[in-house]
Coordinates of C-alpha atoms and ligand atoms in Angstrom, one line a residue:
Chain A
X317 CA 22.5 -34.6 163.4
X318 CA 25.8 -32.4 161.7
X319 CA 26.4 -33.2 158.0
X320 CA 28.9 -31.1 157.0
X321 CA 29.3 -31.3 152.9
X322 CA 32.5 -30.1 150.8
X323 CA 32.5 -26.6 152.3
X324 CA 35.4 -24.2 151.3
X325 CA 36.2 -21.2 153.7
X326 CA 38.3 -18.4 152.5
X327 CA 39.6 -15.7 154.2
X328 CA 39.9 -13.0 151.5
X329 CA 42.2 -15.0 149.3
X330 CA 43.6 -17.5 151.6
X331 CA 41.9 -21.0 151.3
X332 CA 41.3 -22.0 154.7
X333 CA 38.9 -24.8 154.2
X334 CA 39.3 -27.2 151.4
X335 CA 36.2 -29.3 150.4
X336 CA 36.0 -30.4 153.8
X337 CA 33.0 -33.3 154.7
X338 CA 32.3 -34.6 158.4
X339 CA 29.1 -35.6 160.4
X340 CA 28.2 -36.1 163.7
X341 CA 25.6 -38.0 164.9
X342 CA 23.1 -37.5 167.7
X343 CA 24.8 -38.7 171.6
X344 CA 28.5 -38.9 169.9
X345 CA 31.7 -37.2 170.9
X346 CA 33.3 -36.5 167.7
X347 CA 36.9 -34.6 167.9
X348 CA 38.6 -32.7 165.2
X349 CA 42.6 -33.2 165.7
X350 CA 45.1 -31.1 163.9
X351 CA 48.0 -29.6 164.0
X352 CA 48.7 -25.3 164.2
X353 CA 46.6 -23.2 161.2
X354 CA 45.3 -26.8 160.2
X355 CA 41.9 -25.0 160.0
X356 CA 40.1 -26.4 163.0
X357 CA 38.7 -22.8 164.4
X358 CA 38.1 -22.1 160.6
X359 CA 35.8 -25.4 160.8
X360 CA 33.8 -23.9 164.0
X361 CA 33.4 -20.8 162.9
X362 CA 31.6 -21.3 159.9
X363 CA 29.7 -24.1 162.0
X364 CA 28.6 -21.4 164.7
X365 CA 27.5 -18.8 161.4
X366 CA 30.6 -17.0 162.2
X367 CA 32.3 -17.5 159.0
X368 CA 30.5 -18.4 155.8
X369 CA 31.2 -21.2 153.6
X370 CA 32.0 -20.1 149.6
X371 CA 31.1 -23.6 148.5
X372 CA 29.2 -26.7 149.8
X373 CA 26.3 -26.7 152.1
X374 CA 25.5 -27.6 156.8
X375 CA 22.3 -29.6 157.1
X376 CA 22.0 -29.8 161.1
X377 CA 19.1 -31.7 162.0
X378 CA 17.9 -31.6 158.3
X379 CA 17.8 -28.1 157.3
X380 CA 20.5 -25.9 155.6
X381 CA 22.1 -23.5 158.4
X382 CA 25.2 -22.5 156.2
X383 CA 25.6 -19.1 156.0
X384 CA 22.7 -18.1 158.5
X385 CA 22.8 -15.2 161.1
X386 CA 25.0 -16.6 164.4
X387 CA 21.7 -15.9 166.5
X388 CA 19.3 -18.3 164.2
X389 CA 21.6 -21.2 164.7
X390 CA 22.0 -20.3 168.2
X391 CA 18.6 -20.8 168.5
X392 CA 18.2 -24.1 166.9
X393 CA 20.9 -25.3 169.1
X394 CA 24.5 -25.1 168.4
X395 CA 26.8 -23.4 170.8
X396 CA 30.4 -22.6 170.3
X397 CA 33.1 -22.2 172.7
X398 CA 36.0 -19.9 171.1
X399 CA 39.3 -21.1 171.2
X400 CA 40.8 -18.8 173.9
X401 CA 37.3 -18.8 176.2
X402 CA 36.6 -15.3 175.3
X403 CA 34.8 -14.9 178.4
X404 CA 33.6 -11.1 178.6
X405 CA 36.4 -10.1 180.9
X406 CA 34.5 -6.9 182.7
X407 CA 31.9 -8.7 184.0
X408 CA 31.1 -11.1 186.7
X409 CA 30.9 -14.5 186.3
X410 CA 26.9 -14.7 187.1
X411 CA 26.4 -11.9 184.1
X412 CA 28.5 -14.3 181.7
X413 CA 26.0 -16.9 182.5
X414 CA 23.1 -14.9 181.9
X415 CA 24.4 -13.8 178.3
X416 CA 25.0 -17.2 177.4
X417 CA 21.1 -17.5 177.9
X418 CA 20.5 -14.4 176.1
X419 CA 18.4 -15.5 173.5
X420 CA 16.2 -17.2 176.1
X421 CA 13.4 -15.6 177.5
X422 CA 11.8 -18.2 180.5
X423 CA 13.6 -16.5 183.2
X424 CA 12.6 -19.3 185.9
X425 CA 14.6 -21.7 183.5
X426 CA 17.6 -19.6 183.5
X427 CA 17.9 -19.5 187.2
X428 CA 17.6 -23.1 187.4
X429 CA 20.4 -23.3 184.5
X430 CA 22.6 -21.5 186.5
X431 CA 22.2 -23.2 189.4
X432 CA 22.8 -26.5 186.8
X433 CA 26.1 -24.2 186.2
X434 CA 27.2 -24.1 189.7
X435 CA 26.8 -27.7 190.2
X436 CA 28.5 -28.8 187.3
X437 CA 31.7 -26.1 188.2
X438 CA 31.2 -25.4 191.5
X439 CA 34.5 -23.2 191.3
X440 CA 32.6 -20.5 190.0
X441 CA 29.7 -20.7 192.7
X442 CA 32.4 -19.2 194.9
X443 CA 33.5 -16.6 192.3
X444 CA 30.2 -15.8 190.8
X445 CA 30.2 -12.3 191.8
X446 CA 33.5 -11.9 190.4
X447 CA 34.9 -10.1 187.4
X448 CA 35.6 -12.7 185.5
X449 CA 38.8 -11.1 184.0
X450 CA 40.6 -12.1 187.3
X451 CA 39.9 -15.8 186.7
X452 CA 42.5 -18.1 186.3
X453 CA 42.6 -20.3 182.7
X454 CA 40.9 -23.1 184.0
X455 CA 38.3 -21.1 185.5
X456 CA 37.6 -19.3 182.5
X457 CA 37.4 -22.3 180.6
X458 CA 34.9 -23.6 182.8
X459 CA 33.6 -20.2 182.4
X460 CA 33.2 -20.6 178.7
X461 CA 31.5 -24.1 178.9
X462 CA 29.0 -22.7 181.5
X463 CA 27.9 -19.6 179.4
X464 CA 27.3 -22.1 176.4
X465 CA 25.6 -24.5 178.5
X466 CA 23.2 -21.5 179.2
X467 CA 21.9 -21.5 175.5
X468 CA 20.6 -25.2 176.3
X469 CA 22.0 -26.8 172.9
X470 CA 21.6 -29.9 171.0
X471 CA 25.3 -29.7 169.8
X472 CA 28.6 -28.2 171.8
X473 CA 31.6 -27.1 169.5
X474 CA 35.0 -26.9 172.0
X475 CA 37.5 -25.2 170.0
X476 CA 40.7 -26.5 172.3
X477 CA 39.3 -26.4 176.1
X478 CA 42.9 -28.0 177.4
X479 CA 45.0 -25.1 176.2
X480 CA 47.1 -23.8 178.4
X481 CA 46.1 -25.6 181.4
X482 CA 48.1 -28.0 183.3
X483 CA 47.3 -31.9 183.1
X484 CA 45.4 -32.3 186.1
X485 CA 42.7 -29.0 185.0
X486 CA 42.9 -30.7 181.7
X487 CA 41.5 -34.5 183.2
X488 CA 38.7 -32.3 185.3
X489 CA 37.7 -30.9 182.0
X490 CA 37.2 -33.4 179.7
X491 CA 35.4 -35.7 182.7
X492 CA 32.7 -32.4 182.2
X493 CA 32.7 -32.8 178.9
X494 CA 32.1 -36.8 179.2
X495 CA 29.3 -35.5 181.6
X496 CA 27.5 -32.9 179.3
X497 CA 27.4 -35.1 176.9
X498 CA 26.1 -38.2 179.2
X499 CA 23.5 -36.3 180.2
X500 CA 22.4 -35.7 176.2
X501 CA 24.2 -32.9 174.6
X502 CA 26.1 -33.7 171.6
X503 CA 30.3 -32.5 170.9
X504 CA 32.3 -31.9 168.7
X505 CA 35.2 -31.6 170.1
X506 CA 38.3 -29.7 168.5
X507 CA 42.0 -30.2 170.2
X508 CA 45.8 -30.7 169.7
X509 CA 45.7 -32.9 172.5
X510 CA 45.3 -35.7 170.7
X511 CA 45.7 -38.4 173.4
X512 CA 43.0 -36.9 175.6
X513 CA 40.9 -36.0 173.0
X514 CA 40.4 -40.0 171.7
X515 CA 40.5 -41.0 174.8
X516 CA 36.8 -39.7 175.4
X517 CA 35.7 -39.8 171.4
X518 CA 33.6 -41.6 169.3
X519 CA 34.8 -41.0 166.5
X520 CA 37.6 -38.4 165.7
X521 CA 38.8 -36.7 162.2
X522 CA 42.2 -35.5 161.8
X523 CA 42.6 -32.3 159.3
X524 CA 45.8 -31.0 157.8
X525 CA 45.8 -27.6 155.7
X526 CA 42.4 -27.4 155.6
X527 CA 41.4 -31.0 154.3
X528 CA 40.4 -33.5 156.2
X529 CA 43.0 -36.7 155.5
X530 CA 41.8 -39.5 157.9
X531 CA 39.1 -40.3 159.9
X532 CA 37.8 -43.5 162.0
X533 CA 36.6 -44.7 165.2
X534 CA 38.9 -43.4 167.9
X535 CA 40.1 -46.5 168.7
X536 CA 40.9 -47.0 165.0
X537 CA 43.2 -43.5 165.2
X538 CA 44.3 -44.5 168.4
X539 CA 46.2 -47.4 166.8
X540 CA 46.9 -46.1 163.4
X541 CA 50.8 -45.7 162.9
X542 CA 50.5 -42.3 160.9
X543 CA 48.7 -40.9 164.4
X544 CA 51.0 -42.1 166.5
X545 CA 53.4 -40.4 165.0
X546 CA 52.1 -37.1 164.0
X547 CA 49.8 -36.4 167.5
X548 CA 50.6 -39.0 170.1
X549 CA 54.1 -38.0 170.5
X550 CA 55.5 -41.0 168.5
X551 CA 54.5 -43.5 171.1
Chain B
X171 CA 34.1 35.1 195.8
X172 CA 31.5 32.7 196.2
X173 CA 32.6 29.6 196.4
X174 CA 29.8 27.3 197.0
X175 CA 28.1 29.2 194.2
X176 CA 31.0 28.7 191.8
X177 CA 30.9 24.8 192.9
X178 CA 27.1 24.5 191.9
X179 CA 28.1 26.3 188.4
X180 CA 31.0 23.9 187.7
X181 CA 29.1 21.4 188.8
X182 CA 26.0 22.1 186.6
X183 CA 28.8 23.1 183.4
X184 CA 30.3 19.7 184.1
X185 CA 27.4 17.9 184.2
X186 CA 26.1 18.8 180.2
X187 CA 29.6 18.3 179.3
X188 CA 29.4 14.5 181.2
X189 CA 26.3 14.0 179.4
X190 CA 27.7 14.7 176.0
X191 CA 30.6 13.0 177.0
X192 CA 28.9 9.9 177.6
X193 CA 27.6 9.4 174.0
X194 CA 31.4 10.1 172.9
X195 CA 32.4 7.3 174.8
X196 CA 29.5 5.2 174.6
X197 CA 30.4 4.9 171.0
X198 CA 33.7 4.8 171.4
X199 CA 33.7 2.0 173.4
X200 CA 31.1 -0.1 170.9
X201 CA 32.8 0.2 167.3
X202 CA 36.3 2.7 168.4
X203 CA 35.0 5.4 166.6
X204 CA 35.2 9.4 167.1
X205 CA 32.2 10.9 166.5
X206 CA 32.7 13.9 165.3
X207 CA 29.2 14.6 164.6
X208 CA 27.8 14.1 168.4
X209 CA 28.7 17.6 169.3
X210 CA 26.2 18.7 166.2
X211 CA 23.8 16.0 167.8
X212 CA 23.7 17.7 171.0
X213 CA 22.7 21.4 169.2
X214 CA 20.5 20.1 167.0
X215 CA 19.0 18.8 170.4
X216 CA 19.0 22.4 171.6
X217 CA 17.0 23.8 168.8
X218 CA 14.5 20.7 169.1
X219 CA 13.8 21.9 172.6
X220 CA 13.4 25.7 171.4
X221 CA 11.1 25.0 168.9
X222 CA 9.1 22.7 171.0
X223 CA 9.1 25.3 173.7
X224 CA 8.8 28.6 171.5
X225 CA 6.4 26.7 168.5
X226 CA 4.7 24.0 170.5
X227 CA 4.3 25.4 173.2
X228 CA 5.7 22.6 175.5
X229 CA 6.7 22.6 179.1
X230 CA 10.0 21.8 179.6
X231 CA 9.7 18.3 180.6
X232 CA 7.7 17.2 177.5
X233 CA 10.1 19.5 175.4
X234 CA 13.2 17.7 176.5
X235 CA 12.0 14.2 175.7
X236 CA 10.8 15.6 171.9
X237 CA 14.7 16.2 171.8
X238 CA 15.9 12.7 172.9
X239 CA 13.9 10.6 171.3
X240 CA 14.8 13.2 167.6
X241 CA 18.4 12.8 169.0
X242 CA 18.2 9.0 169.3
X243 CA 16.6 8.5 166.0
X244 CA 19.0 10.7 164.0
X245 CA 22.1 9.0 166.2
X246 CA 20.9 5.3 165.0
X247 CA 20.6 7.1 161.0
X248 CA 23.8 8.8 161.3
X249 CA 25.2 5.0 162.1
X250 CA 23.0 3.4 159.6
X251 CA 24.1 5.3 156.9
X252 CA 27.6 6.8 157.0
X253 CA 29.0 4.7 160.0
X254 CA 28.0 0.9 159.5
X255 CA 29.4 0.7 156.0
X256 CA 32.8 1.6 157.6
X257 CA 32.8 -0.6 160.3
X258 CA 36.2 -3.2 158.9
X259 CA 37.4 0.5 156.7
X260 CA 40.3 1.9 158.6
X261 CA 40.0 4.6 161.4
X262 CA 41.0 7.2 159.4
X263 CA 38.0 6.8 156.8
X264 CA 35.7 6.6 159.4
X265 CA 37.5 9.6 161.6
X266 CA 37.1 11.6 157.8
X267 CA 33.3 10.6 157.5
X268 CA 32.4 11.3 161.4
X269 CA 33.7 15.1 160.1
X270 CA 32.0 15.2 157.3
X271 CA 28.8 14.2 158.5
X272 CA 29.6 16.9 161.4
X273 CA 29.9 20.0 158.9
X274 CA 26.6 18.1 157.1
X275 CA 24.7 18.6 160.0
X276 CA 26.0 22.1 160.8
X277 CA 25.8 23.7 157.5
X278 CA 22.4 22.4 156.5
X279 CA 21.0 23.0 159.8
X280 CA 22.2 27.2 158.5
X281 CA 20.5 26.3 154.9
X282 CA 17.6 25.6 156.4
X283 CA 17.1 28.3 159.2
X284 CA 19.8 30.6 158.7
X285 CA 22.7 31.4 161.5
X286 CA 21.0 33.5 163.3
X287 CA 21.4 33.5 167.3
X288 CA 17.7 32.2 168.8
X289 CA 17.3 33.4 172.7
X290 CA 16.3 30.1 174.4
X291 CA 13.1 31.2 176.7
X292 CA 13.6 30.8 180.3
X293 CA 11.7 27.3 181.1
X294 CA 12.7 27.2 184.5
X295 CA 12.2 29.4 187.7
X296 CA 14.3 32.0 187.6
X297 CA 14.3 32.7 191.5
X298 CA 17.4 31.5 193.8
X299 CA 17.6 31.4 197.3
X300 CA 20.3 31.2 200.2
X301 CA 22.1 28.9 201.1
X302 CA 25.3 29.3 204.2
X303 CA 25.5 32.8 202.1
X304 CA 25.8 31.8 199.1
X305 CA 22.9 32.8 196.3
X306 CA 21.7 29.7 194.6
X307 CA 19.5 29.5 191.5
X308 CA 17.1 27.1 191.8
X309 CA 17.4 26.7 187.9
X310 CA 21.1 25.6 188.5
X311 CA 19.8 22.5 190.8
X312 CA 17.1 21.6 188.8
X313 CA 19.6 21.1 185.6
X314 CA 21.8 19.4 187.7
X315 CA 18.9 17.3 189.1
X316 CA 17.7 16.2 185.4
X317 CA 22.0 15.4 184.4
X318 CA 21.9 13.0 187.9
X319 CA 18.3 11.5 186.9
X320 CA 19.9 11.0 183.1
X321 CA 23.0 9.3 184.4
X322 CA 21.3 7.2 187.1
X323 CA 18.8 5.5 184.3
X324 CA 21.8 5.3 181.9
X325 CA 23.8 3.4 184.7
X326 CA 20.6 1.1 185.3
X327 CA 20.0 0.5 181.8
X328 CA 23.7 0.0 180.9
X329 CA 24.0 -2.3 183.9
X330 CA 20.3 -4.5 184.8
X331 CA 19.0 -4.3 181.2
X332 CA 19.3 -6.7 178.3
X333 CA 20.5 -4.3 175.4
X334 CA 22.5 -2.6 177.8
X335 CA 24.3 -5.9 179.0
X336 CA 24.4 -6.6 175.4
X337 CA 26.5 -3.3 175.2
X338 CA 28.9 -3.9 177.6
X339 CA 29.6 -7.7 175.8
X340 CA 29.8 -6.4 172.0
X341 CA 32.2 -3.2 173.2
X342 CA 34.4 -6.0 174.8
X343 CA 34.6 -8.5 172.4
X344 CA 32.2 -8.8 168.9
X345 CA 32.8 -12.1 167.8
X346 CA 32.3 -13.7 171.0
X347 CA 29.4 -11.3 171.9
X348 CA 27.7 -12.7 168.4
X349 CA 28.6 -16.3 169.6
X350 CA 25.7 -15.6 172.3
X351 CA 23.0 -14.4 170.1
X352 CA 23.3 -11.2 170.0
X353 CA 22.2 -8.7 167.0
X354 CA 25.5 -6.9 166.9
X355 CA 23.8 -4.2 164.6
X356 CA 21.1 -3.8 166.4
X357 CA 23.3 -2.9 169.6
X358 CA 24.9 -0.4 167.8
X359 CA 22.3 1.4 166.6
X360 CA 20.6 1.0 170.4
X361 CA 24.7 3.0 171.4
X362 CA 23.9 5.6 168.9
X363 CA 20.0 6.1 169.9
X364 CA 20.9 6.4 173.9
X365 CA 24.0 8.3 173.0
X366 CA 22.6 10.9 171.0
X367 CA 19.2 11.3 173.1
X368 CA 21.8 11.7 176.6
X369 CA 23.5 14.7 174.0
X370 CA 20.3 15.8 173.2
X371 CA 18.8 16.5 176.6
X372 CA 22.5 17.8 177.3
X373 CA 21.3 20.4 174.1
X374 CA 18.4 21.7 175.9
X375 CA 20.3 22.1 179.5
X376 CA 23.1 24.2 177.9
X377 CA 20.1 26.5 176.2
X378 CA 18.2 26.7 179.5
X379 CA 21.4 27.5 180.7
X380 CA 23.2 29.8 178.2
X381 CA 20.1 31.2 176.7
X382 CA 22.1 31.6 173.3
X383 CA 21.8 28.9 171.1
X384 CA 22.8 28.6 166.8
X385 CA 24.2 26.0 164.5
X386 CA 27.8 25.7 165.5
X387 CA 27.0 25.6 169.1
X388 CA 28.2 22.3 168.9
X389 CA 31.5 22.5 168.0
X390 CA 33.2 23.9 170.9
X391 CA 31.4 21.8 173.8
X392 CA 31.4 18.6 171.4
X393 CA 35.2 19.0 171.7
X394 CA 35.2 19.7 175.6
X395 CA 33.1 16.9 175.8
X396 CA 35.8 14.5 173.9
X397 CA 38.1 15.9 176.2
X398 CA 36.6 15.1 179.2
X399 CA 35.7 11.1 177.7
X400 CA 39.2 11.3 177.1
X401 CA 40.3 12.4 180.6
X402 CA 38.0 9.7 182.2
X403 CA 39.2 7.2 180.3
X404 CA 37.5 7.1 176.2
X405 CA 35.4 3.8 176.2
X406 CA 34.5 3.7 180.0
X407 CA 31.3 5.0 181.0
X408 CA 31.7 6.4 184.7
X409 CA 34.7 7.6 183.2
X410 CA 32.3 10.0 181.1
X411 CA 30.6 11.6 184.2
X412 CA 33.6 11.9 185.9
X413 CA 35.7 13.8 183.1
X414 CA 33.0 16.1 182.3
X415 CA 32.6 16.9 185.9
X416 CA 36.0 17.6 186.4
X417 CA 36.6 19.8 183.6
X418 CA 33.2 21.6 184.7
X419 CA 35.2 22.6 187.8
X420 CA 38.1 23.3 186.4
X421 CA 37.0 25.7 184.0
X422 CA 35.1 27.1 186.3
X423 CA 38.0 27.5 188.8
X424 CA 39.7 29.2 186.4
X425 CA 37.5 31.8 185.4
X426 CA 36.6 32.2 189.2
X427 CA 40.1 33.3 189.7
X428 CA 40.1 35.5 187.3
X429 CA 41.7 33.8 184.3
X430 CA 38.4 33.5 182.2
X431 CA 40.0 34.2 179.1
X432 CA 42.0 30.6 179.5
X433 CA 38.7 28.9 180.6
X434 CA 38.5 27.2 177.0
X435 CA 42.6 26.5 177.1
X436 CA 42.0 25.1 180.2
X437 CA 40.6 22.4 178.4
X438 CA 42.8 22.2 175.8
X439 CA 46.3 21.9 178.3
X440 CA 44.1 19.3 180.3
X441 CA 43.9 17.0 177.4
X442 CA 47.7 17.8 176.2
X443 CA 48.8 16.3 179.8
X444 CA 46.6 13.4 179.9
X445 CA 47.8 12.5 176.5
X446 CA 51.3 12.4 177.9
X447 CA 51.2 11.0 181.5
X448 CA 47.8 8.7 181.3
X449 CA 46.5 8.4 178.0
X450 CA 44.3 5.9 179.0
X451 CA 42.2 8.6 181.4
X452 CA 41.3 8.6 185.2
X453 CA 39.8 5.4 185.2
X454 CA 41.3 3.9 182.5
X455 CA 44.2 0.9 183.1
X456 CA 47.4 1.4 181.6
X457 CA 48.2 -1.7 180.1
X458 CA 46.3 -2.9 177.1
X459 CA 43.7 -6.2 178.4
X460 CA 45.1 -9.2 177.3
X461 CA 43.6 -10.9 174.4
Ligands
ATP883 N1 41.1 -13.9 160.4 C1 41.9 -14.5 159.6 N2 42.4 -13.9 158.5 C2 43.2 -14.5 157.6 N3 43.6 -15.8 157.7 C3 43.2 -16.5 158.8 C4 42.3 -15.9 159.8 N4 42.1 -16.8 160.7 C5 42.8 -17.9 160.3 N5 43.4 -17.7 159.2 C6 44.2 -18.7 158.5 O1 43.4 -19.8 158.2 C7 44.2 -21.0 158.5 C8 43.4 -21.9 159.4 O2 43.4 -21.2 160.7 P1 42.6 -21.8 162.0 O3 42.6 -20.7 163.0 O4 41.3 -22.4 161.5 O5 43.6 -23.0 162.4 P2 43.5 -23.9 163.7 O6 43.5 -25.3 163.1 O7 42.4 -23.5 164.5 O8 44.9 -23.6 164.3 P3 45.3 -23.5 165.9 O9 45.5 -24.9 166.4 O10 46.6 -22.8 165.9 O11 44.2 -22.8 166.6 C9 45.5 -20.6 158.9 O12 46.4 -20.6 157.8 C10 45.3 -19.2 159.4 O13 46.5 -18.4 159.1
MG884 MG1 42.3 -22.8 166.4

């Protein structure tokens, strides 16, 4: 579905992004772990058109969409959810959810969306009328999923949906996530939380300074030594 | 003294300074810019609607829309060509260019037509009536009728609309704004064209108004209207109507009591103290949101 090719992302003259090759394929969970400035929100960017690649070329579902206006590859199908939710803080919850469908136009579908929303996070079916500045973290995160949800994608880019949250937010997330992409949406999934993060994956790559150095089933990272020790806390 | 009659005209004052106001802050809040050139905008408005009126022969209705929709097309070129280039250029480049676009459109609106002082004709019913003793001209309610009508569609737009929620989401955060589809350019230039059309019917009140219109008309309401986006908070649009309609009063309260000579200090000292005990205006919040 994703075949990312030797890109290299710069910003100005820092080389974020070093040759870096992955792919995802239709139905998986694929997660992206790595540590601080590893280049994991570089990755997404450029994937979501925010960032354009110097070097190498994105086929997603077999045409090129490096480089292309954020609103064309919004369109085919990719939706990205910024590290940090991002969720447009002066207004309610409802108008989030309606932007995220902005570049949809069957307005009977959008209401039915949202009420998909609702039922997916009911939390915000209580706060929908709601600034949703005065959410709490998890709420916003769920926030974040929702308004991308509205755009109806093929593919779902996380960029860390367990920061900041505590353990028990975190588990009720990523059971959402299992259940957007059970019912046919595609992830890739970017995190720090390792643990969690394979224990819902496919597949998984692990990047350091901008290069991917590993890469395997999940199961396969979740035993490798060099994992253990670098994400899972050494045990 | 008259008070209810001195309330309409501060009222009325106010409200072509809250129109003006609300393309400062309109723009403001989109790409944090200062646009130095609105206040030229709103008299190159003003001379749209004399012309229409004097040369076309237009009522004023038809008159004052001719000088949005100029105003709204020479807002969105203004952006297109000296603003958009600047948009990652630092604030003080694009403070420098907003000025010199401003004494562009000033001085080759004189090239063109001379300096000269034009008397705008009286488009409106001059008659007034009573009201609880007061004399009222039905002029001064009409103007203020047309600023409310203005400021109820921009609230509508701003708020029901798809370009104006579009507004709201790329003034509060770009990237994540572009994340949702949206043509972050063509937003802007949609800021500039609603803008500069709300300073241009703003151009044509103040001539109905004033009667005396010429090129650097703009220069001294322009700033009184950045005052008053200042005072309601720069960036936040209610904020707009409510600055402009405070300073409105407050001007007029001071020349009412005889002061008239510090009406346009009045101003001035209003925007010295906001600077120091609220710089973030009437409605604005103190604290900066968190990112
Ligand atoms: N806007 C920017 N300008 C310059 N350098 C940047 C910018 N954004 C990121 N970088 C640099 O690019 C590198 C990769 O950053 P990136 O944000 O992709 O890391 P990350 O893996 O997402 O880290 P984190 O886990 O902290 O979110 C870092 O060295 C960072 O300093
Ligand atoms: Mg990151």
């Amino acid at each position: 579905m994703l075949k990312v090719d030797q890109i290299d992302v710069y910003y100005g003259n820092i080389h974020a992004l070093k040759g870096v090759s992955l792919d995802v394929a239709e139905g998986e969970i694929v997660t992206l772990i790595g540590s601080n400035g590893a280049g994991k929100s570089t990755l997404l960017k450029t994937l979501s058109g925010l960032l354009k690649p110097k070097k190498g070329d994105i086929q997603y579902l077999g045409a090129s969409v490096a480089g292309k206006p954020v609103q064309d590859i919004v369109k085919a199908g990719i939706s990205h959810v910024p590290e940090g939710r991002r969720v447009f803080a002066n207004m309610s919850v409802e108008e989030n959810l309606e932007l995220g469908a902005y570049l949809r136009k069957d307005k009977q579908g959008i209401r039915e969306d949202i009420e998909k929303v609702y039922e997916l996070f009911p939390r915000l079916l209580e706060r929908r009328k709601q600034l949703s500045g005065t959410l709490s973290g998890g709420e916003q995160q769920m926030l974040a999923m929702g308004r991308a949800m509205m755009a109806r994608p093929k593919l779902l880019l996380l960029d860390e949906p367990s920061m900041g949250l505590a353990p028990l937010l975190v588990k009720a997330i990523f059971n959402i996530i299992e259940e957007i992409n059970r019912s046919g949406t595609t992830v890739l999934l970017v995190e720090q939380n390792a643990n969690m993060a394979l224990s819902i994956a496919n597949r998984a790559y692990v990047i350091e300074t901008g290069k991917v150095v590993l890469s395997g089933t999940a199961a396969e990272l979740q035993a490798s030594d060099k994992i253990k020790s670098a994400y899972l806390g050494g045990h | 003294m008259d008070w209810l009659q001195q309330l309409i005209n501060g009222i009325s004052l106010g409200s072509i300074y809250a129109l003006i106001a609300l393309g400062y802050t309109m723009v403001y809040g989109i790409i944090r810019l200062i646009n130095f050139a609105h206040g030229d905008v709103f008299m190159i408005g003003s001379f749209v609607g004399f012309y229409a009126i004097t040369g076309l022969g237009l009522s004023i209705i038809p008159a004052l829309i001719l000088a949005m929709a100029v105003c709204a097309l020479l807002g969105v070129v203004i952006e297109r060509i000296a603003y958009k280039r600047l948009r990652n250029a630092s604030r003080i480049a694009a403070l420098i260019t907003a000025i010199g676009v401003s004494l562009l459109i000033e001085y080759g609106t004189i090239y063109f037509r001379g300096a000269q002082l034009e008397v705008f004709p009286s488009a409106l019913p001059t008659k007034s009536f009573n009201l609880w003793g007061a004399t009222i001209s039905v002029q001064s309610i009409l103007i203020l009728s047309i600023s409310v009508v203005l400021m109820i569609i921009l609230q509508i737009v701003v708020r029901r609309t798809k370009v104006g929620k579009a507004m709201r989401a790329v003034s509060h955060d770009v990237e994540a704004a572009r994340l949702m589809g949206i043509n972050v350019d063509r937003t802007i230039s949609a800021t500039f064209a609603i803008g500069s059309a709300l300073a241009g019917a703003a151009g044509v009140i103040f001539g109905i108004y004033y009667t005396k219109i010429e090129p650097l008309m703009g220069v001294i309401p322009g700033l009184k209207a950045f005052v008053a986006a200042v005072l309601g908070g720069i960036g936040i649009i209610p904020g707009a109507a409510i600055g402009g309609l405070v300073l409105g009063l407050v001007e007029t309260l001071v020349s009412a009591l005889g002061y008239s000579n510090w009406r346009d200090a009045a101003a001035f000292i209003i925007l010295i103290l906001i600077l120091i005990f609220k710089p973030s205006g009437i409605l604005g919040k103190n604290s900066r949101e968190k990112v």
